[in-house]
mmCIF file of C-alpha atoms and ligand atoms in Angstrom:
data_model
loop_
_atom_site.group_PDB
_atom_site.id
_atom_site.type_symbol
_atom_site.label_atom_id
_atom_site.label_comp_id
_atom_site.label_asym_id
_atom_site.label_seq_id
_atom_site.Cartn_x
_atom_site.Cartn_y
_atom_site.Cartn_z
ATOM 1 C CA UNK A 1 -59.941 -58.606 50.847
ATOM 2 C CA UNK A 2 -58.060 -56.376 53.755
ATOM 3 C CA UNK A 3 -54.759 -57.045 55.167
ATOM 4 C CA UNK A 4 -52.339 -55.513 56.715
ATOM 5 C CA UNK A 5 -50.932 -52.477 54.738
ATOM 6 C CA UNK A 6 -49.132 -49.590 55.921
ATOM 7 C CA UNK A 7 -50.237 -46.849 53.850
ATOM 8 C CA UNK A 8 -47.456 -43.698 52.886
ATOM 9 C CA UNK A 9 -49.630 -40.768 51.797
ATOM 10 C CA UNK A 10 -47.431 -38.554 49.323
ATOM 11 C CA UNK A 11 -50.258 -35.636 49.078
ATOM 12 C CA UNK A 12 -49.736 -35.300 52.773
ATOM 13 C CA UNK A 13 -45.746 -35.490 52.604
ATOM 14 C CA UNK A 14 -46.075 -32.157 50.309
ATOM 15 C CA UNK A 15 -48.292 -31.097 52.071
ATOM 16 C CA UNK A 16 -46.417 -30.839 55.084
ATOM 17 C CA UNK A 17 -43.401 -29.689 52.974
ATOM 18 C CA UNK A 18 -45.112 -26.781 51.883
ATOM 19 C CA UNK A 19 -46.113 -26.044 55.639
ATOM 20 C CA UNK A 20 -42.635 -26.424 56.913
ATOM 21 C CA UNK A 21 -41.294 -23.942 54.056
ATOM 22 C CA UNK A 22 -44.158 -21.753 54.524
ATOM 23 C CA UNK A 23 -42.084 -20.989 57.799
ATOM 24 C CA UNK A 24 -38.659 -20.275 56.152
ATOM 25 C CA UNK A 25 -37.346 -17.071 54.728
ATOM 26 C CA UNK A 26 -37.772 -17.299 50.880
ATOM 27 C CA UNK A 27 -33.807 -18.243 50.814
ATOM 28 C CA UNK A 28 -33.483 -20.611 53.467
ATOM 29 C CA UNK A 29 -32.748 -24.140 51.570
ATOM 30 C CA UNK A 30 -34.775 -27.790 52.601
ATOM 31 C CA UNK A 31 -32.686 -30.602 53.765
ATOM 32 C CA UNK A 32 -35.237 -33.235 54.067
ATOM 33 C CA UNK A 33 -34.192 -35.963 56.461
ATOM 34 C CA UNK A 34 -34.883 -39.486 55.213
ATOM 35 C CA UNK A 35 -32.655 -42.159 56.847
ATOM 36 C CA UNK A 36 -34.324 -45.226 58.472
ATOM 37 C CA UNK A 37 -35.868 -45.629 55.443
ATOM 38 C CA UNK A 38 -37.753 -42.719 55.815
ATOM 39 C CA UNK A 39 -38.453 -43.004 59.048
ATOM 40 C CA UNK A 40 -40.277 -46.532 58.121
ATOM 41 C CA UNK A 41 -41.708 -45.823 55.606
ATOM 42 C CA UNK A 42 -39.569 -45.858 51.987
ATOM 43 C CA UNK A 43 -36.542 -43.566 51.627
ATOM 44 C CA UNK A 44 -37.136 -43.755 47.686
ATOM 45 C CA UNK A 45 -40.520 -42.872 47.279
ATOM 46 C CA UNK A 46 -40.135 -40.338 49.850
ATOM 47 C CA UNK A 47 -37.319 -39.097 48.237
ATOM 48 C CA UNK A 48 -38.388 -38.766 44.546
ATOM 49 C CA UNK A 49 -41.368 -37.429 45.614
ATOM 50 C CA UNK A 50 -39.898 -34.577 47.445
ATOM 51 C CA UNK A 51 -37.310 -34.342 44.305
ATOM 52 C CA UNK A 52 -40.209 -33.425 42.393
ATOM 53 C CA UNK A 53 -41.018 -30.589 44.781
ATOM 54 C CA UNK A 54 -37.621 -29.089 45.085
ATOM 55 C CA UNK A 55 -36.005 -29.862 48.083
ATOM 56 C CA UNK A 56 -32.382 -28.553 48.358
ATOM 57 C CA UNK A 57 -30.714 -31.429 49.973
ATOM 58 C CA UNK A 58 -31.107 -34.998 51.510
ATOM 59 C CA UNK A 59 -29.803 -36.189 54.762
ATOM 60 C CA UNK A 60 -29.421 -40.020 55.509
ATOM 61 C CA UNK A 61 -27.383 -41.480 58.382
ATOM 62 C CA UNK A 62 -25.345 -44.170 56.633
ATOM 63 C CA UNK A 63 -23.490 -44.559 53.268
ATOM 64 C CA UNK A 64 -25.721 -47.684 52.481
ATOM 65 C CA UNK A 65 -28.890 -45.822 52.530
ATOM 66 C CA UNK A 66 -27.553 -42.903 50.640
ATOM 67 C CA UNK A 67 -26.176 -45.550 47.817
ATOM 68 C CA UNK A 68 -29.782 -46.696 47.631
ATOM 69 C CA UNK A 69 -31.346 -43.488 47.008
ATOM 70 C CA UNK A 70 -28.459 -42.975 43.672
ATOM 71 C CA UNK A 71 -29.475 -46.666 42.732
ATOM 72 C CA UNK A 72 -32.844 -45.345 42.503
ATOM 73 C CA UNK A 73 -31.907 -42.374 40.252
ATOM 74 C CA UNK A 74 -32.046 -39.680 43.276
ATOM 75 C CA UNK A 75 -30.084 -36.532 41.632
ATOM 76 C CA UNK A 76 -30.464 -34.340 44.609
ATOM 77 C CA UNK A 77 -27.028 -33.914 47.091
ATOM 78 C CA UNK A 78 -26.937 -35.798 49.973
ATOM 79 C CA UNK A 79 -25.370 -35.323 53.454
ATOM 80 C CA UNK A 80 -24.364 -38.653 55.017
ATOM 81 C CA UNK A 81 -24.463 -37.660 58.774
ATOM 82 C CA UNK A 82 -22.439 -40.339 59.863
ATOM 83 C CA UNK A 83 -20.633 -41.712 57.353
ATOM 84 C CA UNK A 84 -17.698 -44.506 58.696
ATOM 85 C CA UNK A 85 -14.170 -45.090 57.666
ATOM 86 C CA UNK A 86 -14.918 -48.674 56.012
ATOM 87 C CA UNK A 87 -17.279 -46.924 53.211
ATOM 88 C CA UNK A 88 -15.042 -44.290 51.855
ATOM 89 C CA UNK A 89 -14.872 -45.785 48.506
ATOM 90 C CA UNK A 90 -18.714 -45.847 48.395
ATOM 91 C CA UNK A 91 -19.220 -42.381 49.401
ATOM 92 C CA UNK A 92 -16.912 -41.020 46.384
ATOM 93 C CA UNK A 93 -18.245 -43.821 43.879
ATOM 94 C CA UNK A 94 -22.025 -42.758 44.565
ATOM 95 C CA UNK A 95 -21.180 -39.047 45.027
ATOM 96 C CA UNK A 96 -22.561 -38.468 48.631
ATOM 97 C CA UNK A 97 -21.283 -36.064 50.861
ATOM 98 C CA UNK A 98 -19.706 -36.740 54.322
ATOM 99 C CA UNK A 99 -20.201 -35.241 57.692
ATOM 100 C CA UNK A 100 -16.695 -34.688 58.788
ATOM 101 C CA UNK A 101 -16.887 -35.876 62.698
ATOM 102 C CA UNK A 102 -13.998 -36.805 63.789
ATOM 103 C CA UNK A 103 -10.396 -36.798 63.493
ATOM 104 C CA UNK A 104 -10.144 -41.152 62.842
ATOM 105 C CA UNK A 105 -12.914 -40.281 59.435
ATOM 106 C CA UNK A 106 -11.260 -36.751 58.652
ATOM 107 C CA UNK A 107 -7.979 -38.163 58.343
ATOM 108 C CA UNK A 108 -8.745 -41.308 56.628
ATOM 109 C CA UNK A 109 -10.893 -39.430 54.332
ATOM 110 C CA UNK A 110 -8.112 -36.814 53.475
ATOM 111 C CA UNK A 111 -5.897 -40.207 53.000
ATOM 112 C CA UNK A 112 -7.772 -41.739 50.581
ATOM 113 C CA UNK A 113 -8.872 -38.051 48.330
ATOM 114 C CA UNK A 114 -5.457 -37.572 48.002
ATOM 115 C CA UNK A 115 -4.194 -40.855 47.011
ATOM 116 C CA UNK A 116 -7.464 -40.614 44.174
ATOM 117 C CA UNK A 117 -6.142 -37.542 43.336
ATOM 118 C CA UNK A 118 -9.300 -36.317 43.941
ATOM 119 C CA UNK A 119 -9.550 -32.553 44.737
ATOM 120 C CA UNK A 120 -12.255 -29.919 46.687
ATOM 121 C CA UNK A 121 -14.513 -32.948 47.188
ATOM 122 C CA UNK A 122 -17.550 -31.797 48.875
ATOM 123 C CA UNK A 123 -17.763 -32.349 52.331
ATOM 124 C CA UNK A 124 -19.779 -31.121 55.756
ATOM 125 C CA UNK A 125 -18.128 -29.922 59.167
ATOM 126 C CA UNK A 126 -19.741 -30.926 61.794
ATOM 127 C CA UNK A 127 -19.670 -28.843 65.147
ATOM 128 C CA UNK A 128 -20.321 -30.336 68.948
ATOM 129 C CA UNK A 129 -21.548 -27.745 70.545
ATOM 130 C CA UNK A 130 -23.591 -29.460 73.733
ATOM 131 C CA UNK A 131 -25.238 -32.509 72.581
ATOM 132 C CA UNK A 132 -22.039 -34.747 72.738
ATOM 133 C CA UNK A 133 -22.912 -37.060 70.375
ATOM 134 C CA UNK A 134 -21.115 -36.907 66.978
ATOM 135 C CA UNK A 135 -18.743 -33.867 66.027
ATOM 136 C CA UNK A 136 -15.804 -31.258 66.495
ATOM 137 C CA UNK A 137 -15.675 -29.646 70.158
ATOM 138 C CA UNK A 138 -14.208 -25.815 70.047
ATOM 139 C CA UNK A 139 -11.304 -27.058 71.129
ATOM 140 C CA UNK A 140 -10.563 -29.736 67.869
ATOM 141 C CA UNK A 141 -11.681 -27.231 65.763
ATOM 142 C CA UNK A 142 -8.972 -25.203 64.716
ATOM 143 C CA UNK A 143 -6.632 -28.438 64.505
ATOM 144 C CA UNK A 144 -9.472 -30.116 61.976
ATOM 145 C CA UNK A 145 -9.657 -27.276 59.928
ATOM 146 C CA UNK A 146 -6.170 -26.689 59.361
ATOM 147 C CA UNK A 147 -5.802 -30.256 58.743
ATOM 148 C CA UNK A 148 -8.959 -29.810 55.608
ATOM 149 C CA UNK A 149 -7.116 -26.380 54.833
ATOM 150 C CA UNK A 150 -3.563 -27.582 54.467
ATOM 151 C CA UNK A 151 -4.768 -30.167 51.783
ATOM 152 C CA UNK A 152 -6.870 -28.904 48.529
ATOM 153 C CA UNK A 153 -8.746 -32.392 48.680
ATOM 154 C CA UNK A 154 -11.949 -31.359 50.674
ATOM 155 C CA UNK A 155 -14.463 -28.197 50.279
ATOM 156 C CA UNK A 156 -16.588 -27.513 52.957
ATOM 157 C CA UNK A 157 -19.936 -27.059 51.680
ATOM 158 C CA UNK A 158 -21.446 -26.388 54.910
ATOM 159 C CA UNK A 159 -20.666 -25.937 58.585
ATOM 160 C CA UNK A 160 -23.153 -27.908 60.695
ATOM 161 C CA UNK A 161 -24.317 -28.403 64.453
ATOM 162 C CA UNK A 162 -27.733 -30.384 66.296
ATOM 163 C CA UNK A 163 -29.673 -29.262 69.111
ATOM 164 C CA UNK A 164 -30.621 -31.032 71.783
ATOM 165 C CA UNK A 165 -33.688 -30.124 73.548
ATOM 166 C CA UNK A 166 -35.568 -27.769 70.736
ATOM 167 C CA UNK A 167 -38.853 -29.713 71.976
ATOM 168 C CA UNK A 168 -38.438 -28.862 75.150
ATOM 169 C CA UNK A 169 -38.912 -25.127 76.757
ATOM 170 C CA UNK A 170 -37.969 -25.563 79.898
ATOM 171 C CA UNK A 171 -34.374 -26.086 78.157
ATOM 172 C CA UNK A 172 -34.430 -22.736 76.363
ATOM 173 C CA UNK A 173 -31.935 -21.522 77.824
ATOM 174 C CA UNK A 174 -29.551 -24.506 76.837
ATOM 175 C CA UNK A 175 -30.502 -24.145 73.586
ATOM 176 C CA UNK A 176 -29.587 -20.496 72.650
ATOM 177 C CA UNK A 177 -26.190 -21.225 74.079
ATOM 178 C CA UNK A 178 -25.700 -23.723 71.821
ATOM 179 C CA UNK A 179 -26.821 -21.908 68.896
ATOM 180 C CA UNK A 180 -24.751 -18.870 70.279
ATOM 181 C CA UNK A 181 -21.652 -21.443 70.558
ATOM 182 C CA UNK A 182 -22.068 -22.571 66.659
ATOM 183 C CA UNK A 183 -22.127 -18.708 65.614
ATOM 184 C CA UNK A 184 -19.179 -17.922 67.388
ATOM 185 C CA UNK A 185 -17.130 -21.333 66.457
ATOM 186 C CA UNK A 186 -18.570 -21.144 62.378
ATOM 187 C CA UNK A 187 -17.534 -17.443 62.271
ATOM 188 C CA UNK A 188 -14.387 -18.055 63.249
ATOM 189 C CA UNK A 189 -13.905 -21.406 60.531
ATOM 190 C CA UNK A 190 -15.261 -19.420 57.913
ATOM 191 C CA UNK A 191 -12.361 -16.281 58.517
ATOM 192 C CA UNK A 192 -9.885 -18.945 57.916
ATOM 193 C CA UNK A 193 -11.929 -19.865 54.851
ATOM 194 C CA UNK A 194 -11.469 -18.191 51.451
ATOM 195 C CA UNK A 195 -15.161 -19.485 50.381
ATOM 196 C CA UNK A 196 -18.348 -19.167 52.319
ATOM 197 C CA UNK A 197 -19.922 -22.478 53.780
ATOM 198 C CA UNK A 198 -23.988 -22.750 54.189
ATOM 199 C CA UNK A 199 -24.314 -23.281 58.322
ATOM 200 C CA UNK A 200 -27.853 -25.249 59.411
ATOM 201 C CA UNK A 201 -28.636 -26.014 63.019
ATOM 202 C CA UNK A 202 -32.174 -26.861 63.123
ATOM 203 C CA UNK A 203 -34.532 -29.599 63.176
ATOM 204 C CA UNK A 204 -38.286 -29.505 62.921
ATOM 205 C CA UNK A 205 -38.720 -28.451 66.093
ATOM 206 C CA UNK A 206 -36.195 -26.144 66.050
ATOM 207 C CA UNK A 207 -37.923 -24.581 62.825
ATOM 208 C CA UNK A 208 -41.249 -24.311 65.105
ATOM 209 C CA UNK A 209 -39.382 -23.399 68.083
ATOM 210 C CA UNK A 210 -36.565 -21.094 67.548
ATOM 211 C CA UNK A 211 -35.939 -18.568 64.386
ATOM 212 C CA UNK A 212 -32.735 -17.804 65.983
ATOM 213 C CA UNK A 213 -31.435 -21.203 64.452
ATOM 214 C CA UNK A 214 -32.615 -21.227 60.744
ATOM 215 C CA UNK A 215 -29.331 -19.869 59.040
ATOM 216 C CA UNK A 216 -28.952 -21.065 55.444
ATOM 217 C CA UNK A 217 -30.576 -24.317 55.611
ATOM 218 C CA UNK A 218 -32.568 -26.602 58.306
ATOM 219 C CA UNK A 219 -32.520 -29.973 58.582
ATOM 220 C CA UNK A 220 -36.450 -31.339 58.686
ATOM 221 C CA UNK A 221 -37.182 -35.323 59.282
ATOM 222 C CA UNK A 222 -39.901 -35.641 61.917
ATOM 223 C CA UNK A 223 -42.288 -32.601 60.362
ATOM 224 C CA UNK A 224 -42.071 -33.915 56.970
ATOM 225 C CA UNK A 225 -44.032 -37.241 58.177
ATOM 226 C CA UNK A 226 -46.687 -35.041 60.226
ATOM 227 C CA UNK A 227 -45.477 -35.004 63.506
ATOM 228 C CA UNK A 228 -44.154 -32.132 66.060
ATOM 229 C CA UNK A 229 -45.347 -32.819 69.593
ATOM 230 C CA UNK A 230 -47.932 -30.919 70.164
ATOM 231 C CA UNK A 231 -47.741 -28.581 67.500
ATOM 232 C CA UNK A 232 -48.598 -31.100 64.614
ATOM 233 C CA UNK A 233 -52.116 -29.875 64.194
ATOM 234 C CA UNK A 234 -51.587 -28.303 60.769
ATOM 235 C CA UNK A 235 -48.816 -30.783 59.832
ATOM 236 C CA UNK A 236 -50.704 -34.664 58.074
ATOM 237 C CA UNK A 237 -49.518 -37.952 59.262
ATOM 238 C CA UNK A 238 -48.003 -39.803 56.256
ATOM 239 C CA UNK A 239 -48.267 -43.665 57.596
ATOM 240 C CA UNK A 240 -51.399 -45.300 58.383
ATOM 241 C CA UNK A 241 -50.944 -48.934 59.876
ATOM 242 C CA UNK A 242 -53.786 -50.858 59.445
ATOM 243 C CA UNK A 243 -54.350 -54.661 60.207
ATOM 244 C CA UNK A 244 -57.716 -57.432 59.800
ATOM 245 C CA UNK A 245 -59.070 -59.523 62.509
ATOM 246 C CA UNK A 246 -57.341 -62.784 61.314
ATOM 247 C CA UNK A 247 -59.984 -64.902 63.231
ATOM 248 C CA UNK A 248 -61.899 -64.067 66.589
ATOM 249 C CA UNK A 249 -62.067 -67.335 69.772
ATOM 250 C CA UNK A 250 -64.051 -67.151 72.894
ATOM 251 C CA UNK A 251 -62.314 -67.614 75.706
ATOM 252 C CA UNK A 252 -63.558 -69.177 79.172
ATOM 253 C CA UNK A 253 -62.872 -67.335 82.722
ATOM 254 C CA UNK A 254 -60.008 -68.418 83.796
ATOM 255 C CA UNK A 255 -58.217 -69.217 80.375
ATOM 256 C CA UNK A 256 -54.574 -67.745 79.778
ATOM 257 C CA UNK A 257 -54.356 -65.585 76.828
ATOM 258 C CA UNK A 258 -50.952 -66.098 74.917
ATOM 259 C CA UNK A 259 -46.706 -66.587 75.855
ATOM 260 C CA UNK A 260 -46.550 -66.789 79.619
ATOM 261 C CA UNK A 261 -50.024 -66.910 80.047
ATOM 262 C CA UNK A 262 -48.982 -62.865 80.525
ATOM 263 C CA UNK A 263 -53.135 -62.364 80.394
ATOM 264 C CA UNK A 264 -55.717 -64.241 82.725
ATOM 265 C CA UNK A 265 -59.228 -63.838 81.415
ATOM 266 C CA UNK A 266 -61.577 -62.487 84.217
ATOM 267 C CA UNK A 267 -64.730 -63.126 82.822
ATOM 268 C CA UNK A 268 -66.174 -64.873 79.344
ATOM 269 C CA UNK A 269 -63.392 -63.158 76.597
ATOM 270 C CA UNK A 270 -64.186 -62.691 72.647
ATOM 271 C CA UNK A 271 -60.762 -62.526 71.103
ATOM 272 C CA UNK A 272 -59.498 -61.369 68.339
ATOM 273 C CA UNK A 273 -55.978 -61.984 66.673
ATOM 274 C CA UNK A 274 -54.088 -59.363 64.711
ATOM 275 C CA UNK A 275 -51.715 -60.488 62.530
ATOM 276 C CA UNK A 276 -48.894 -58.157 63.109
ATOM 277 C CA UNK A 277 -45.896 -58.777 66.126
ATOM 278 C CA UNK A 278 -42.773 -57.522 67.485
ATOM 279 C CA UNK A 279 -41.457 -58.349 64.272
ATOM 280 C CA UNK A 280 -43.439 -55.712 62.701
ATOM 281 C CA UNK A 281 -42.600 -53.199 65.575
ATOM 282 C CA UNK A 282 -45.188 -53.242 67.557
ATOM 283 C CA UNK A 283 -43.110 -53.907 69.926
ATOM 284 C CA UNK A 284 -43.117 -55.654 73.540
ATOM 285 C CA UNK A 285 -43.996 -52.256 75.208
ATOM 286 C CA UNK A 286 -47.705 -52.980 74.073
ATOM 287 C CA UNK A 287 -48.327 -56.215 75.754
ATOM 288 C CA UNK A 288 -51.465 -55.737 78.130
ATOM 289 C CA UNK A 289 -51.216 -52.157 77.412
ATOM 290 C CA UNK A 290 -51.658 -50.685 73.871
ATOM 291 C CA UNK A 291 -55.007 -50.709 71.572
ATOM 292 C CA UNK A 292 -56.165 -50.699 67.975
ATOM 293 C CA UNK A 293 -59.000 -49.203 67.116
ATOM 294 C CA UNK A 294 -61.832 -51.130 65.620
ATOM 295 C CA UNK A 295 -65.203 -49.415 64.357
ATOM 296 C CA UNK A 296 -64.169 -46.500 65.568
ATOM 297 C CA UNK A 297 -63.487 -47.700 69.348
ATOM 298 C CA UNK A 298 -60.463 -48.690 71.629
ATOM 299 C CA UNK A 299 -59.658 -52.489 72.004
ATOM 300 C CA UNK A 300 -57.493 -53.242 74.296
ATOM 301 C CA UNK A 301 -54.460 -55.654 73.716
ATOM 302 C CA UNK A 302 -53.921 -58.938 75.723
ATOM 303 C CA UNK A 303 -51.730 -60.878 76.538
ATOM 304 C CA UNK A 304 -48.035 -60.414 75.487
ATOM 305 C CA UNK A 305 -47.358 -59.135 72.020
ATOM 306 C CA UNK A 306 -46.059 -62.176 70.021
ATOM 307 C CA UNK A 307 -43.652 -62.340 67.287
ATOM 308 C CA UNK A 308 -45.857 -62.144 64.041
ATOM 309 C CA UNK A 309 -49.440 -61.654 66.424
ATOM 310 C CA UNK A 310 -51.163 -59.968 68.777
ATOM 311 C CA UNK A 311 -54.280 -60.200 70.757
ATOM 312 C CA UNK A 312 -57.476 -57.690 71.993
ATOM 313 C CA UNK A 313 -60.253 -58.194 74.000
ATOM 314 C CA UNK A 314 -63.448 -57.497 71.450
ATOM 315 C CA UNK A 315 -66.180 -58.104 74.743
ATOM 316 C CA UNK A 316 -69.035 -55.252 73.110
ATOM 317 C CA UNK A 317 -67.273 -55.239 69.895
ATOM 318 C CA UNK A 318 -70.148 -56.262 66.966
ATOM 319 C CA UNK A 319 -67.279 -57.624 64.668
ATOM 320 C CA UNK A 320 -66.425 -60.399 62.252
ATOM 321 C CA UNK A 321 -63.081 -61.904 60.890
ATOM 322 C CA UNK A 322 -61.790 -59.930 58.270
ATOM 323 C CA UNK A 323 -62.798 -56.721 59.598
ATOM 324 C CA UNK A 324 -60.578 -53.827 59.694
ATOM 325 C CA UNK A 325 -58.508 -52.646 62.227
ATOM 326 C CA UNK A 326 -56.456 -49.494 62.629
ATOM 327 C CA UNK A 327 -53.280 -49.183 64.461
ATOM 328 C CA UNK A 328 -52.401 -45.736 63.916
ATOM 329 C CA UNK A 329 -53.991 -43.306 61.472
ATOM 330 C CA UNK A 330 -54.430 -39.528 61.054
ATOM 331 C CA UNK A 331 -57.242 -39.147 63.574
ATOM 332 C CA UNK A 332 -55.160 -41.723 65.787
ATOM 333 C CA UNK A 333 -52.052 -40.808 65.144
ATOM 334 C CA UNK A 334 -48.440 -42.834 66.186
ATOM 335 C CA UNK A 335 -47.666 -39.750 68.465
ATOM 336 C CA UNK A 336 -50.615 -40.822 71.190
ATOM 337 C CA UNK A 337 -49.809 -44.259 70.202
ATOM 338 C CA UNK A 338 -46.567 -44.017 70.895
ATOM 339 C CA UNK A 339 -47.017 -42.222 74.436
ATOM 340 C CA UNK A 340 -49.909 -44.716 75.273
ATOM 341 C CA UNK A 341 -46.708 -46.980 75.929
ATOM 342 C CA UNK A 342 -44.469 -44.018 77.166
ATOM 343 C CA UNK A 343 -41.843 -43.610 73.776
ATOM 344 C CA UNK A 344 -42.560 -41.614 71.057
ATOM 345 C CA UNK A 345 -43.205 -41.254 67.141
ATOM 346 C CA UNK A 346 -39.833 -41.644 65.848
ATOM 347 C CA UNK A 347 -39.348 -44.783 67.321
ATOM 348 C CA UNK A 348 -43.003 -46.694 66.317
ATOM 349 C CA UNK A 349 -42.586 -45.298 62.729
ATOM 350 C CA UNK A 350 -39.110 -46.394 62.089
ATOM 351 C CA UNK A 351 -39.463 -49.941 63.805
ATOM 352 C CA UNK A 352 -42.067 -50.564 60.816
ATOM 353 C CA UNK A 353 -40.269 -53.407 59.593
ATOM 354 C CA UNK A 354 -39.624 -54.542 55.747
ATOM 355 C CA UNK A 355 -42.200 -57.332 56.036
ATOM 356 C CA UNK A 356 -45.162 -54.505 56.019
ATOM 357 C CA UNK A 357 -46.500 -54.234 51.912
ATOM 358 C CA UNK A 358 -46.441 -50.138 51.636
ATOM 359 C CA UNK A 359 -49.203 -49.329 49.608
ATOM 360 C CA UNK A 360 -48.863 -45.721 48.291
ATOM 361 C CA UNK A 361 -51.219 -43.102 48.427
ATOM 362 C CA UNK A 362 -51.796 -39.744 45.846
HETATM 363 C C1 LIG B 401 -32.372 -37.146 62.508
HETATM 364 C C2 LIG B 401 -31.717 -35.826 62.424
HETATM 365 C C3 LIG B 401 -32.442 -34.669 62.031
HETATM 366 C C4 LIG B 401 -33.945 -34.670 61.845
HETATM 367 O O1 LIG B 401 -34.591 -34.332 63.056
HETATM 368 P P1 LIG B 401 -36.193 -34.242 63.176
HETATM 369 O O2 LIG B 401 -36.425 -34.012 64.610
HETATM 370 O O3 LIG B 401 -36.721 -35.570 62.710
HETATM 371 O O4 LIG B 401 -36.638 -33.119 62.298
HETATM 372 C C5 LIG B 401 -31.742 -33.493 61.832
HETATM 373 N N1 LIG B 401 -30.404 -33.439 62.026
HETATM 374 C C6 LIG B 401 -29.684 -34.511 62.436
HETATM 375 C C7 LIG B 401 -28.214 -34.363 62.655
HETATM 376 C C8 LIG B 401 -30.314 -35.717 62.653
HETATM 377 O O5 LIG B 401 -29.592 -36.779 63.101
#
C-alpha cells in the first residue's frame, strides 16, 4: 500500500559529496552543514553516513542538535554556529565547539572555562565582515581577541566569516570585498596568535562561484542535498516527497472547494485529496497555486492548503484512490517547486515536518 513517505537517498548524498570535493584542492577539509535536521531530512543518518565518507567537520546551528548527533554516536567535531549563553554546560559536556559571536557568549564562555578549570578548549571566531548577521566587526576584533588571548581557556581552531550574495553575480563585487575584508582582519588575528587557525568562508555556492574563498575548509549544506540554483545539474536531489490520492469526489459547478470556500468550481470538478498540510510544510503559499504531479502530469492545487490536506483538480486525470502522487522528486525537484510559489529550496526542505515517516534509500 503507498503513503506518504519522504524518501532520503544516501547514494545520492555521496554522491554529491564526492562532486563538491571533486572541486576542492586535495587539502581543503569538508564541513558538511546539517542543522534543521538536515535540512528536513535526518541530521543522524545524514551525518553517519557522511562519517563513513570522511568528512572533516560538522556544522549545526544550535547546541540541541549538535547533542543529538553525540547521542547518536557522531565522533566527528562539530561547529555550533550559534551556540547561546544558557547551553554552555551542554556544549563542554557533549564536546561541541562554539562559534565565538559576540562579546555577551565570549565572556560568559571564558567565565564558565575558567571556573571548570578547563583550559585551550576548542573554539571558532567568527568574523562580520558585511552580512551583519552574527559575528565580530573589525572594530571588536582586537578587543575579543585579547580578551581569548589574555586567558589560556579557549584555542581558536578556526577563524570564520559568511557571504552574503555568492548566488548572486550581479553582487560580485560585494562579495570579493568581503572575502578581501576576512583576509586582511584573519591575518592580522593570527600575528597575535602563536598557533595557526584553519579560516573557511564559503558555502556551496561560494565553492561553485568563487575559488578566491576556499581557504582551509568550506562550509557545504545546500550542495550536499542536490541543490545550487541553477548549477545543480550534476549535483542529485536527496528528498523525494511523495503522497496517495486519499479518496477522489466530484464536485458540481458552483461548489466551494475547502476553508473559505478559497476555490469556486467553474465547471463539473474531479477532486482529489492529498493527505499532507501546512503541518507537513507545504505550506499556505500553495493554496490555488502549487501542483503535484500525478502520472507524470501537473495537477493543480485547489482551494486553500489545509492543516493535514490538500486538494487538486484531477479533470483529464485517468486515476484511482490510492494512486501515487509526487510532490517533489529528482526530475521535479523542490528548487522549481519552491519558485512555483516564489521561495526557494532551503525553506520547502527544512519545513518537512517530524510527522513525515523517512524511508531511507541505498
Ligand atoms: C547554513 C550555513 C551554511 C551552509 O550554506 P549552504 O548555502 O546551505 O551551503 C554555511 N555557513 C553558515 C554560517 C551557515 O549558517
Amino acid at each position: 500500500m503507498k503513503k506518504t513517505i519522504l524518501e532520503i537517498d544516501l547514494k545520492a548524498l555521496g554522491h554529491n559529496f564526492n562532486v563538491i570535493s571533486s572541486k576542492l584542492s586535495s587539502q581543503t577539509k569538508f564541513m558538511a552543514v546539517v542543522k534543521a535536521n538536515g535540512y528536513g531530512s535526518n541530521s543522524v543518518e545524514i551525518a553517519k553516513r557522511l562519517e563513513f565518507l570522511g568528512v572533516d567537520y560538522f556544522a549545526v546551528a544550535f547546541v540541541s542538535e549538535g547533542v543529538a548527533l553525540r547521542k547518536s554516536g557522531i565522533k566527528t567535531p562539530i561547529l555550533v554556529l550559534l551556540p547561546q549563553v544558557e547551553s554552555i554546560k551542554e556544549i563542554i559536556k557533549y564536546n561541541l565547539e562554539p562559534s565565538l559571536y559576540s562579546f555577551y557568549f565570549l565572556d560568559n564562555f571564558i567565565d564558565y572555562l575558567s571556573s571548570n578549570e578547563r583550559k585551550n578548549y576548542p573554539c571558532h571566531f567568527k568574523i562580520n565582515t558585511g552580512l551583519n548577521r552574527v559575528g565580530f566587526n573589525e572594530k571588536e576584533t582586537e578587543k575579543a581577541i585579547s580578551k581569548i588571548q589574555s586567558c589560556d581557556s579557549i584555542r581558536l581552531v578556526s577563524i570564520y566569516s559568511h557571504l552574503a550574495a555568492t548566488d548572486d553575480s550581479q553582487e560580485s563585487k560585494f562579495t570579493l570585498s568581503q572575502i578581501n575584508l576576512f583576509k586582511k582582519i584573519s591575518s592580522n588575528i593570527k600575528s597575535e596568535l602563536s598557533y595557526n587557525p584553519i579560516l573557511h568562508m564559503s558555502n556551496t555556492s561560494g565553492i561553485y562561484n568563487y575559488r578566491e574563498c576556499e581557504f582551509d575548509m568550506v562550509r557545504s549544506g545546500i550542495g550536499l542535498y542536490g541543490y545550487n540554483n541553477e548549477l545543480n545539474k550534476e549535483l542529485r536531489p536527496v528528498h523525494t516527497l511523495k503522497s496517495i490520492i486519499a479518496q477522489i469526489i466530484e464536485a458540481k459547478k458552483g461548489d466551494s472547494i475547502g476553508y473559505n470556500r478559497a476555490f469556486i468550481c467553474t465547471e463539473k470538478t474531479k477532486v482529489g485529496i492529498i493527505p499532507l498540510g501546512h503541518a507537513d510544510g507545504i505550506n499556505r503559499y500553495f493554496s490555488n497555486n502549487g501542483y503535484v504531479i500525478v502520472g507524470g502530469k501537473k495537477a493543480k492545487v485547489i482551494g486553500n492548503i489545509c492543516m493535514d490536506v490538500f486538494m487538486v483538480k484531477l479533470n483529464d486525470f485517468d486515476v484511482h484512490e490510492g494512486d501515487e502522487v509526487i510532490i517533489f522528486d529528482e526530475n521535479n525537484n523542490a528548487e522549481d517547486y519552491a519558485r512555483s510559489v516564489g521561495t526557494i529550496s532551503y525553506e520547502i526542505l527544512t519545513n518537512l515536518s517530524e510527522r513525515i515517516e523517512r524511508k531511507y534509500i541505498g
